[in-house]
C-alpha atoms as one frame of an Amber mdcrd trajectory, in Angstrom:
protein
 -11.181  19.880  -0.878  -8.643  20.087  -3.219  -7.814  18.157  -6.726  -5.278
  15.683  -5.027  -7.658  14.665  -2.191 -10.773  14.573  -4.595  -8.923  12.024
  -6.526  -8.111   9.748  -3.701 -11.177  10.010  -2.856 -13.192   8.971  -5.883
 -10.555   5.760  -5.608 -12.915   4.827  -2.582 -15.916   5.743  -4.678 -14.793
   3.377  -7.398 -13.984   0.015  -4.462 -17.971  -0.417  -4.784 -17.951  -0.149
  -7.955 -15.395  -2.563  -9.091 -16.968  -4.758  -6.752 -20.546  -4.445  -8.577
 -18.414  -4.753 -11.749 -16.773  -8.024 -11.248 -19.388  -9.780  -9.400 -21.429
  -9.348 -12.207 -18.906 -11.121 -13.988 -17.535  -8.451 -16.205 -13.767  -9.173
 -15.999 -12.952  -6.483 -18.242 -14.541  -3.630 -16.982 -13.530  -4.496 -13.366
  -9.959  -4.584 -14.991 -10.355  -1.058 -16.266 -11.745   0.480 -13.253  -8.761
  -0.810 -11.146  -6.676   0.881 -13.842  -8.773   4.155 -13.344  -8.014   3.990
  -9.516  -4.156   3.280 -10.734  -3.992   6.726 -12.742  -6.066   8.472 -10.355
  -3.134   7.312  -7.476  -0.507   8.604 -10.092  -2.129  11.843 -10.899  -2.628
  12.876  -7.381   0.727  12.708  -5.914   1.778  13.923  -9.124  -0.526  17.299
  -8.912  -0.194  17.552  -5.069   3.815  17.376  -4.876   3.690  20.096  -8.559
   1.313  21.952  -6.910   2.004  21.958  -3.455  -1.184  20.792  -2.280   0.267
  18.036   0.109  -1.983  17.828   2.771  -1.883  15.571   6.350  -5.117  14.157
   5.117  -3.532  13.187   1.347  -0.780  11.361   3.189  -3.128   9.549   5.114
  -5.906   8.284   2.714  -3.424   8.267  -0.073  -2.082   5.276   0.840  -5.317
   4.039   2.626  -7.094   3.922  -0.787  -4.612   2.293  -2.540  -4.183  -0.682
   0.010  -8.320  -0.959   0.192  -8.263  -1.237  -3.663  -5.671  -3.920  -4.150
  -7.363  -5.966  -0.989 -10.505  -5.691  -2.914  -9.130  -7.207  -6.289  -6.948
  -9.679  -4.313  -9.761 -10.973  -2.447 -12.139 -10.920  -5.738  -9.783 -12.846
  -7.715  -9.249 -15.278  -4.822 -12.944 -15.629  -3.908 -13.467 -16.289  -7.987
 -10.890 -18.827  -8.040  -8.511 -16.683 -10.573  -5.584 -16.945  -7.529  -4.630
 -19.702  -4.975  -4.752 -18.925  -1.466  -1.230 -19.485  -1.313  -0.790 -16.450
  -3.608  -3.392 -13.953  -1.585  -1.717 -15.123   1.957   1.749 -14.414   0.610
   0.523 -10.966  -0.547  -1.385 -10.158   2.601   1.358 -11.813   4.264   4.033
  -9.179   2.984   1.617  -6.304   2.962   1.018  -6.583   6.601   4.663  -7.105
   7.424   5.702  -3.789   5.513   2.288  -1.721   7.700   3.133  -3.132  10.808
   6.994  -2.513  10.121   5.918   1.182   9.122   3.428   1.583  12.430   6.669
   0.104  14.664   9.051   2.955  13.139   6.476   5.517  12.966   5.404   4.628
  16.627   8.621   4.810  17.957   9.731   7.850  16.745  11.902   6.963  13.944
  12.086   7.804  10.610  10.466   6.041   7.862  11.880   5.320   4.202   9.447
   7.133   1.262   8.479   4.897  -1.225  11.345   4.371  -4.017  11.964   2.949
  -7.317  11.804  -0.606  -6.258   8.355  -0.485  -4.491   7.437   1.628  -7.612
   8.376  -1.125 -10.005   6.728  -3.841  -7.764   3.628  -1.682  -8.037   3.628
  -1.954 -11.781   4.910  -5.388 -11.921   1.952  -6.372  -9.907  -0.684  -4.157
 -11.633   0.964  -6.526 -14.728   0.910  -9.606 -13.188  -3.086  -8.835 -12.182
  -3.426  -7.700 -15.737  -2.481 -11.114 -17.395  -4.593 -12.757 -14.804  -7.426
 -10.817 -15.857  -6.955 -11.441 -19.418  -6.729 -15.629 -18.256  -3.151 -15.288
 -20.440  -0.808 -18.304 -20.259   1.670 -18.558 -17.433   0.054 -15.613 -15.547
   0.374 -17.409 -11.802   3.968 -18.301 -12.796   4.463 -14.521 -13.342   2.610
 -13.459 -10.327   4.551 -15.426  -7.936   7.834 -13.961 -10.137   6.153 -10.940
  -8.756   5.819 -12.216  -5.292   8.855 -13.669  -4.889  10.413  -9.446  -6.309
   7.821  -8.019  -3.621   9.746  -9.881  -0.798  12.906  -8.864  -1.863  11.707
  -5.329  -2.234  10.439  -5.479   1.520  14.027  -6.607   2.430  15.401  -3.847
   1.010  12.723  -1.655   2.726  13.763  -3.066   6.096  17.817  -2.596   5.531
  16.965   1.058   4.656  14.703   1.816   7.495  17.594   0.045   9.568  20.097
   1.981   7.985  18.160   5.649   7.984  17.841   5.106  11.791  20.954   3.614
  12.811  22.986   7.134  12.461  19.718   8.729  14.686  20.191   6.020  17.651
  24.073   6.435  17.603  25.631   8.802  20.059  29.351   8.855  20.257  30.730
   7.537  23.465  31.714  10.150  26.049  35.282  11.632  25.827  37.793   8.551
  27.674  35.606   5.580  26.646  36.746   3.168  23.660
C-alpha cells in the first residue's frame, strides 16, 4: 500500500473515531479530527499526483472517504441539534444530485468534469461554515446556508460543464448534402 492510499485510509479509521469523540460530547476534539481527515484528503492527492502514485483504488476510496466523513459530521450535528433538517436535506439533497449525475455520465460512457476551483472553494467554505458551527459563533446557520445556497450554484456549473465537455463527443457532422 502506498502513502496516498494509507492516508485515505486512516480517514476511514478516524469516522469511528470522531464519532466516539463527539458523542462524548467533546465538540472540539471532534472538530479537530475532521480537520485531520481534511489535511489527510489534501496531502494524498497532493503526494499521489507529485509522486505518481495514482492508483484505480485512490480514485475510488478517495472520494468514498471524504463523502463518508462529511455524512458523518452532517448527521452528528443534525442528530445533536447544531443544524436544522432543512440544512442536512439540502446538503444530502445536492450531494446526491452531483453522485447520481456523476454515475449517469460515467455509466453512459461520457466524460466526467475533475473537480475545479469552485467545488474546491465550496469545500473550504463548508469546512468554514462547519467550523463556526462548531465553535456555536454568531450567525453560523446564516453562513451555512450562504454556503448552501454557493454549493447549488457550484453544482450548476458542474452540470453546464459536463453538458458542455460531452456535447462536442455526441456531435457528428451531418453527411456530405444534408443542411
Amino acid at each position: 500500500m502506498n502513502l496516498p492510499n494509507f492516508l485515505t485510509s486512516l480517514r476511514f479509521v478516524l469516522i469511528p473515531v470522531y464519532i466516539f469523540v463527539f458523542m462524548n460530547g467533546h465538540m472540539i476534539p471532534a472538530f479537530l479530527i475532521m480537520v485531520a481527515a481534511g489535511v489527510t484528503d489534501v496531502l494524498d492527492g497532493y503526494i499521489a499526483r507529485r509522486s505518481g502514485q495514482v492508483t484505480a483504488v485512490g480514485m475510488m476510496l478517495d472520494p468514498l472517504a471524504d463523502k463518508l466523513m462529511m455524512i458523518t459530521v452532517i448527521v452528528s450535528l443534525l442528530v445533536s441539534g447544531h443544524i436544522s433538517w432543512a440544512a442536512a436535506a439540502a446538503m444530502f439533497l445536492r450531494d446526491l444530485g452531483m453522485i447520481a449525475g456523476s454515475f449517469y455520465y460515467h455509466f453512459r460512457g461520457k466524460k466526467t468534469v475533475p473537480s475545479n476551483w469552485a467545488g474546491k472553494l465550496t469545500t473550504v467554505l463548508l469546512y468554514s461554515a462547519i467550523m463556526l458551527i462548531f465553535f456555536e459563533t454568531p450567525y453560523a446557520h446564516s453562513y451555512l446556508w450562504l454556503v448552501i445556497g454557493f454549493s447549488f450554484v457550484t453544482s450548476i456549473m458542474y452540470i453546464v460543464m459536463f453538458k458542455a465537455i460531452n456535447k462536442t463527443i455526441t456531435e457528428t457532422p451531418a453527411p456530405p448534402g444534408h443542411h
